[in-house]
Coordinates of C-alpha atoms in Angstrom, one line a residue:
X1 CA 122.6 59.1 63.4
X2 CA 123.9 56.6 66.3
X3 CA 127.6 55.2 66.0
X4 CA 128.8 51.5 66.8
X5 CA 132.0 50.2 66.5
X6 CA 133.8 46.8 66.5
X7 CA 137.6 46.4 66.8
X8 CA 139.8 44.0 64.5
X9 CA 142.8 42.7 66.5
X10 CA 144.9 39.5 65.7
X11 CA 147.4 37.2 67.7
X12 CA 150.4 38.2 65.5
X13 CA 150.4 41.6 64.6
X14 CA 152.5 43.3 61.8
X15 CA 152.9 46.6 60.0
X16 CA 152.2 45.1 56.5
X17 CA 149.0 43.4 54.8
X18 CA 150.3 39.2 55.3
X19 CA 148.7 36.5 54.3
X20 CA 149.2 33.2 55.7
X21 CA 150.6 30.7 53.3
X22 CA 148.4 28.2 55.4
X23 CA 145.4 29.8 55.0
X24 CA 146.3 29.7 51.0
X25 CA 147.0 26.1 51.4
X26 CA 144.1 24.5 53.6
X27 CA 141.4 27.4 53.3
X28 CA 141.5 29.2 50.0
X29 CA 140.4 26.4 47.8
X30 CA 137.1 25.6 49.9
X31 CA 136.3 29.4 49.7
X32 CA 134.0 31.3 47.4
X33 CA 134.7 34.7 46.1
X34 CA 133.0 36.5 48.5
X35 CA 134.5 34.8 51.6
X36 CA 137.8 35.0 50.2
X37 CA 137.5 38.8 49.5
X38 CA 136.2 40.2 52.8
X39 CA 138.6 37.8 54.5
X40 CA 141.4 39.3 52.6
X41 CA 139.6 43.1 52.9
X42 CA 139.7 42.6 56.6
X43 CA 143.6 41.9 57.0
X44 CA 144.0 45.0 54.4
X45 CA 142.1 47.6 56.5
X46 CA 143.4 45.7 59.9
X47 CA 147.0 46.1 58.6
X48 CA 146.7 49.5 57.8
X49 CA 144.7 50.8 60.7
X50 CA 141.9 51.7 58.6
X51 CA 138.4 51.8 59.6
X52 CA 135.6 50.0 57.8
X53 CA 132.0 48.7 58.5
X54 CA 129.7 45.9 57.4
X55 CA 127.6 48.5 54.5
X56 CA 131.2 50.0 53.5
X57 CA 132.2 46.2 52.6
X58 CA 129.4 45.7 50.9
X59 CA 129.5 48.9 48.9
X60 CA 133.2 48.0 47.7
X61 CA 132.4 44.7 46.7
X62 CA 129.2 44.9 45.7
X63 CA 127.2 42.7 48.2
X64 CA 124.8 43.0 50.5
X65 CA 125.2 43.5 54.3
X66 CA 123.6 40.1 54.4
X67 CA 126.4 38.4 52.2
X68 CA 129.3 40.0 54.2
X69 CA 127.6 38.8 57.6
X70 CA 127.5 35.2 56.2
X71 CA 130.9 35.4 55.0
X72 CA 132.1 36.6 58.5
X73 CA 130.1 33.9 59.9
X74 CA 131.7 31.2 57.7
X75 CA 135.4 32.3 58.9
X76 CA 134.1 32.3 62.4
X77 CA 132.9 28.4 61.8
X78 CA 136.4 27.8 60.2
X79 CA 138.1 29.2 63.2
X80 CA 139.9 31.9 61.6
X81 CA 138.1 34.9 63.3
X82 CA 135.7 35.2 66.2
X83 CA 132.9 37.5 66.2
X84 CA 132.1 39.0 69.5
X85 CA 128.6 40.6 70.3
X86 CA 127.6 42.8 73.1
X87 CA 124.4 42.7 75.4
X88 CA 122.1 44.1 72.4
X89 CA 123.4 41.2 69.6
X90 CA 125.5 44.0 67.9
X91 CA 129.0 43.0 66.5
X92 CA 131.3 44.9 68.6
X93 CA 134.8 43.2 67.6
X94 CA 136.4 40.7 65.4
X95 CA 139.4 38.9 66.5
X96 CA 141.3 37.6 63.7
X97 CA 143.4 34.6 65.0
X98 CA 146.8 33.5 64.3
X99 CA 147.3 30.7 61.7
X100 CA 150.9 30.7 62.7
X101 CA 151.0 30.3 66.3
X102 CA 154.4 29.3 66.7
X103 CA 155.0 33.0 66.1
X104 CA 155.7 35.0 69.5
X105 CA 152.4 37.5 69.8
X106 CA 153.4 40.8 71.0
X107 CA 151.8 41.6 74.4
X108 CA 150.0 44.9 72.9
X109 CA 147.8 42.7 70.3
X110 CA 146.8 40.3 72.6
X111 CA 144.1 42.9 74.3
X112 CA 141.4 44.5 72.6
X113 CA 141.4 48.1 72.9
X114 CA 138.1 49.9 73.5
X115 CA 137.2 51.9 70.9
X116 CA 137.2 54.8 73.1
X117 CA 140.3 54.5 73.9
X118 CA 142.6 56.9 72.1
X119 CA 146.1 57.2 74.1
X120 CA 149.4 57.3 71.7
X121 CA 150.8 54.4 73.3
X122 CA 147.6 52.2 72.4
X123 CA 147.3 53.5 69.0
X124 CA 150.0 51.1 67.2
X125 CA 147.7 48.0 68.4
X126 CA 144.0 49.1 68.1
X127 CA 141.9 48.7 64.8
X128 CA 138.7 50.4 65.3
X129 CA 136.0 49.6 62.7
X130 CA 133.0 52.2 63.2
X131 CA 129.5 50.9 62.0
X132 CA 127.1 53.2 60.8
X133 CA 123.6 51.9 62.1
X134 CA 120.4 53.1 60.7
X135 CA 117.9 53.4 63.5
X136 CA 115.7 50.5 62.3
X137 CA 119.1 48.6 60.6
X138 CA 119.8 44.9 62.3
X139 CA 122.9 44.4 60.2
X140 CA 124.6 43.5 63.4
X141 CA 122.5 40.4 63.9
X142 CA 123.5 37.7 62.0
X143 CA 121.5 36.3 59.3
X144 CA 118.8 33.7 59.3
X145 CA 119.0 30.6 57.1
X146 CA 116.6 31.9 54.2
X147 CA 113.9 29.2 54.0
X148 CA 114.2 26.0 51.7
X149 CA 111.4 26.1 49.3
X150 CA 111.8 22.6 48.8
X151 CA 112.4 21.0 52.3
X152 CA 109.9 19.1 54.0
X153 CA 108.0 20.3 57.0
X154 CA 107.7 18.6 60.2
X155 CA 104.5 18.1 60.2
X156 CA 102.5 17.2 63.2
X157 CA 100.2 14.3 64.0
X158 CA 97.3 17.1 64.3
X159 CA 98.2 18.1 60.7
X160 CA 98.5 14.7 59.3
X161 CA 95.0 13.6 60.7
X162 CA 93.5 16.6 59.6
X163 CA 95.0 15.8 56.2
X164 CA 93.7 12.2 56.0
X165 CA 90.5 13.0 57.1
X166 CA 89.8 15.1 53.8
X167 CA 87.7 13.4 51.8
X168 CA 89.8 14.5 48.3
X169 CA 92.8 13.1 50.2
X170 CA 91.3 10.0 51.5
X171 CA 90.4 9.0 47.6
X172 CA 94.1 10.6 46.7
X173 CA 95.5 7.9 49.5
X174 CA 93.8 5.1 48.7
X175 CA 94.6 5.6 45.0
X176 CA 98.5 5.4 45.9
X177 CA 98.0 2.3 48.3
X178 CA 96.9 0.6 45.1
X179 CA 99.4 1.6 43.0
X180 CA 102.2 1.0 45.9
X181 CA 100.5 -2.4 46.8
X182 CA 100.7 -1.8 50.1
X183 CA 99.3 0.3 53.5
X184 CA 100.9 3.7 53.7
X185 CA 102.7 4.6 56.9
X186 CA 102.4 8.1 58.6
X187 CA 106.1 8.8 57.1
X188 CA 104.6 7.9 53.6
X189 CA 101.6 9.6 54.2
X190 CA 104.0 13.0 55.3
X191 CA 105.6 12.3 52.3
X192 CA 102.5 12.9 50.0
X193 CA 101.1 15.6 52.5
X194 CA 104.4 17.5 51.8
X195 CA 104.0 16.9 47.9
X196 CA 100.0 18.5 48.0
X197 CA 100.9 21.1 50.9
X198 CA 104.7 22.5 50.4
X199 CA 104.7 21.8 46.6
X200 CA 101.3 22.4 45.7
X201 CA 100.5 19.6 43.5
X202 CA 97.0 18.7 42.4
X203 CA 95.3 15.5 42.9
X204 CA 95.7 14.4 39.1
X205 CA 99.5 15.5 39.1
X206 CA 99.9 13.6 42.2
X207 CA 98.3 10.6 40.8
X208 CA 100.5 11.0 37.5
X209 CA 103.6 11.3 39.6
X210 CA 102.8 8.0 41.6
X211 CA 101.9 6.2 38.6
X212 CA 105.4 7.5 36.6
X213 CA 107.3 6.5 39.4
X214 CA 105.5 2.9 40.2
X215 CA 106.1 2.2 36.0
X216 CA 109.5 2.5 36.2
X217 CA 109.5 0.2 39.3
X218 CA 110.5 2.6 41.8
X219 CA 107.7 2.2 44.8
X220 CA 109.8 4.1 47.6
X221 CA 108.2 7.6 48.5
X222 CA 111.6 9.0 49.3
X223 CA 112.4 8.7 45.7
X224 CA 108.6 9.8 44.4
X225 CA 109.6 12.6 47.0
X226 CA 112.8 13.7 44.7
X227 CA 110.8 13.4 41.6
X228 CA 108.4 15.8 42.9
X229 CA 110.7 18.3 44.0
X230 CA 112.7 18.0 40.5
X231 CA 109.0 18.9 39.0
X232 CA 108.1 21.5 41.2
X233 CA 111.7 23.3 40.3
X234 CA 110.8 22.9 36.4
X235 CA 107.8 24.4 37.3
X236 CA 105.7 21.5 36.2
X237 CA 101.9 22.0 37.4
X238 CA 99.9 19.9 35.4
X239 CA 100.0 15.9 34.2
X240 CA 100.7 17.0 30.3
X241 CA 103.6 19.2 31.3
X242 CA 104.9 15.9 33.4
X243 CA 104.6 13.5 30.7
X244 CA 106.4 16.1 28.3
X245 CA 109.0 16.6 30.7
X246 CA 109.5 13.0 31.1
X247 CA 110.1 12.0 27.7
X248 CA 112.4 15.1 27.5
X249 CA 114.6 12.9 29.5
X250 CA 113.6 9.4 28.9
X251 CA 116.6 7.4 27.3
X252 CA 113.8 6.0 24.3
X253 CA 113.6 9.4 23.1
X254 CA 117.1 10.2 23.0
X255 CA 117.4 6.8 21.3
X256 CA 114.6 7.7 18.7
X257 CA 116.1 11.0 17.9
X258 CA 119.2 9.2 17.3
X259 CA 117.8 6.8 15.0
X260 CA 116.2 9.9 13.0
X261 CA 119.7 11.4 12.9
X262 CA 118.8 14.0 15.6
X263 CA 120.8 15.7 18.2
X264 CA 120.4 17.8 21.3
X265 CA 117.2 18.5 23.2
X266 CA 114.0 17.2 21.3
X267 CA 111.4 20.1 20.7
X268 CA 107.9 20.0 21.6
X269 CA 106.6 19.0 18.5
X270 CA 109.3 16.2 18.4
X271 CA 108.4 15.0 22.0
X272 CA 104.5 14.9 20.9
X273 CA 106.0 12.8 18.0
X274 CA 107.3 10.3 20.4
X275 CA 104.7 10.3 23.0
X276 CA 102.0 9.4 20.3
X277 CA 104.6 6.4 18.8
X278 CA 105.1 5.1 22.4
X279 CA 101.9 5.9 24.2
X280 CA 99.0 6.4 21.9
X281 CA 100.3 3.7 19.0
X282 CA 102.0 1.6 22.1
X283 CA 105.0 1.0 19.8
X284 CA 108.0 -0.5 21.1
X285 CA 111.3 0.9 20.2
X286 CA 112.6 -2.2 17.8
X287 CA 109.3 -1.2 16.0
X288 CA 109.9 2.5 16.0
X289 CA 113.7 2.1 15.0
X290 CA 112.6 -0.3 11.8
X291 CA 110.6 3.0 11.2
X292 CA 113.5 5.5 11.7
X293 CA 115.9 3.2 9.5
X294 CA 113.9 3.3 6.6
X295 CA 113.2 7.2 6.8
X296 CA 116.9 7.9 7.5
X297 CA 117.4 5.9 3.8
X298 CA 114.5 7.9 2.1
X299 CA 115.3 11.4 3.0
X300 CA 116.6 14.0 4.8
X301 CA 113.7 16.2 5.4
X302 CA 110.6 15.6 7.6
X303 CA 111.8 12.9 9.2
X304 CA 109.5 13.1 12.1
X305 CA 106.6 13.2 9.4
X306 CA 108.3 10.4 7.6
X307 CA 108.4 8.1 10.6
X308 CA 105.1 9.1 11.7
X309 CA 102.9 8.0 8.0
X310 CA 105.1 4.7 8.3
X311 CA 103.9 3.9 11.8
X312 CA 100.5 5.0 11.4
X313 CA 100.5 2.6 8.3
X314 CA 101.9 -0.3 10.4
X315 CA 99.4 0.8 13.5
X316 CA 96.2 0.5 10.7
X317 CA 97.5 -3.1 9.9
X318 CA 98.0 -4.3 13.5
X319 CA 101.8 -4.6 13.4
X320 CA 102.8 -5.2 17.1
X321 CA 106.4 -7.4 16.5
X322 CA 109.1 -6.7 14.4
X323 CA 108.8 -9.8 12.3
X324 CA 105.3 -8.9 11.0
X325 CA 106.8 -6.0 9.3
X326 CA 108.4 -8.3 6.8
X327 CA 105.2 -10.0 6.5
X328 CA 103.3 -6.9 5.6
X329 CA 106.4 -5.8 3.4
X330 CA 105.9 -9.1 1.5
X331 CA 102.0 -8.9 1.0
X332 CA 102.4 -5.5 0.1
X333 CA 104.9 -6.5 -2.6
X334 CA 102.9 -9.0 -4.2
X335 CA 99.7 -6.6 -4.1
X336 CA 101.9 -3.9 -5.8
X337 CA 103.6 -6.3 -8.3
X338 CA 100.3 -7.6 -9.4
X339 CA 98.8 -4.8 -10.4
X340 CA 101.3 -3.1 -12.3
X341 CA 103.3 -6.3 -13.8
X342 CA 101.7 -5.5 -17.3
X343 CA 103.3 -2.4 -17.3
X344 CA 106.4 -2.2 -15.2
X345 CA 109.1 -3.8 -17.0
X346 CA 111.3 -3.3 -13.9
X347 CA 109.4 -5.1 -11.7
X348 CA 111.7 -8.1 -11.3
X349 CA 113.6 -5.7 -8.8
X350 CA 112.9 -5.6 -5.3
X351 CA 110.0 -3.0 -4.8
X352 CA 110.0 -0.5 -1.5
X353 CA 106.4 -0.8 0.4
X354 CA 106.3 2.9 0.3
X355 CA 106.4 5.4 -2.1
X356 CA 109.0 7.7 -0.5
X357 CA 108.7 10.1 -3.4
X358 CA 105.4 10.8 -3.9
X359 CA 105.4 11.1 0.2
X360 CA 107.7 13.8 0.0
X361 CA 105.6 15.7 -2.4
X362 CA 102.6 15.3 -0.3
X363 CA 104.3 16.5 2.8
X364 CA 106.1 19.5 1.3
X365 CA 102.9 20.2 -0.2
X366 CA 100.8 20.6 3.2

């Protein structure tokens, strides 16, 4: 097994492990755990004159070697150390920079001592760290940035032309222009290409996405792009999943939950009820809240079912405005009073338009 070494040396050499106050005051707060541990470990090993390696540091802290190299690169970027590479792009030395330049620097510490030098006179200022490299190992090379799966590529003009020439795509772009009420620019077409190509959205899902954003008054493709990325991160692949996801975070959903005495994230069944009330039945929140008020006064159980029964009856009666509910209630009371006047001695009291006790029995029996 071949061996390679890098040397750690500093501007201000001491015989103890010393952490600069400036490091604590200015640098420590911004660093993550891995960066802090690795920097302190380097100081410790250097101060003791002990050898280490990237793989050893990774083992000590249970990191990957790439984690170690990222931390080293972070500190180099912050100018706390310098990474030196040889002609083979192998890391050969680390120069820990002095954070207190006013302190005199011993002459012996100002020059890196080659790993092969073992003269006693040089030993006091030499910090040699051997790195064991496997034949196929490339740990000395700094890691490449990992690709962001949600980052828009720089599409070429040729890719854009190919995308526009596809028959299905052409139809999708036409629909998008109808929603947005304008001709799409090249940049906006690239956004739709990104959503289709990189995020993998189907044409139906893109159609639903644009309509969803436009319905909320958002016609900027940059905003639409951000919503698409959010959906992709949530694992949404169909318009149905998008609709359920949207209702979970719509304000009206939480308002309805609150009106029914519910807290926390709605369940899928509760989202289905709310979707039906707002989408299929087409009720506004003021009408739904009226049904919720009656439900809460009537029962602690099966509240979504109660509200659903009330809203279904209102939908059949053609209710579109809250004042129409009062008319419906009056008509219901008059009809019920006419049927029960001869047998109900309490008819002079105000009757509720719904028999919640009977409704509860019916729900419990299902």
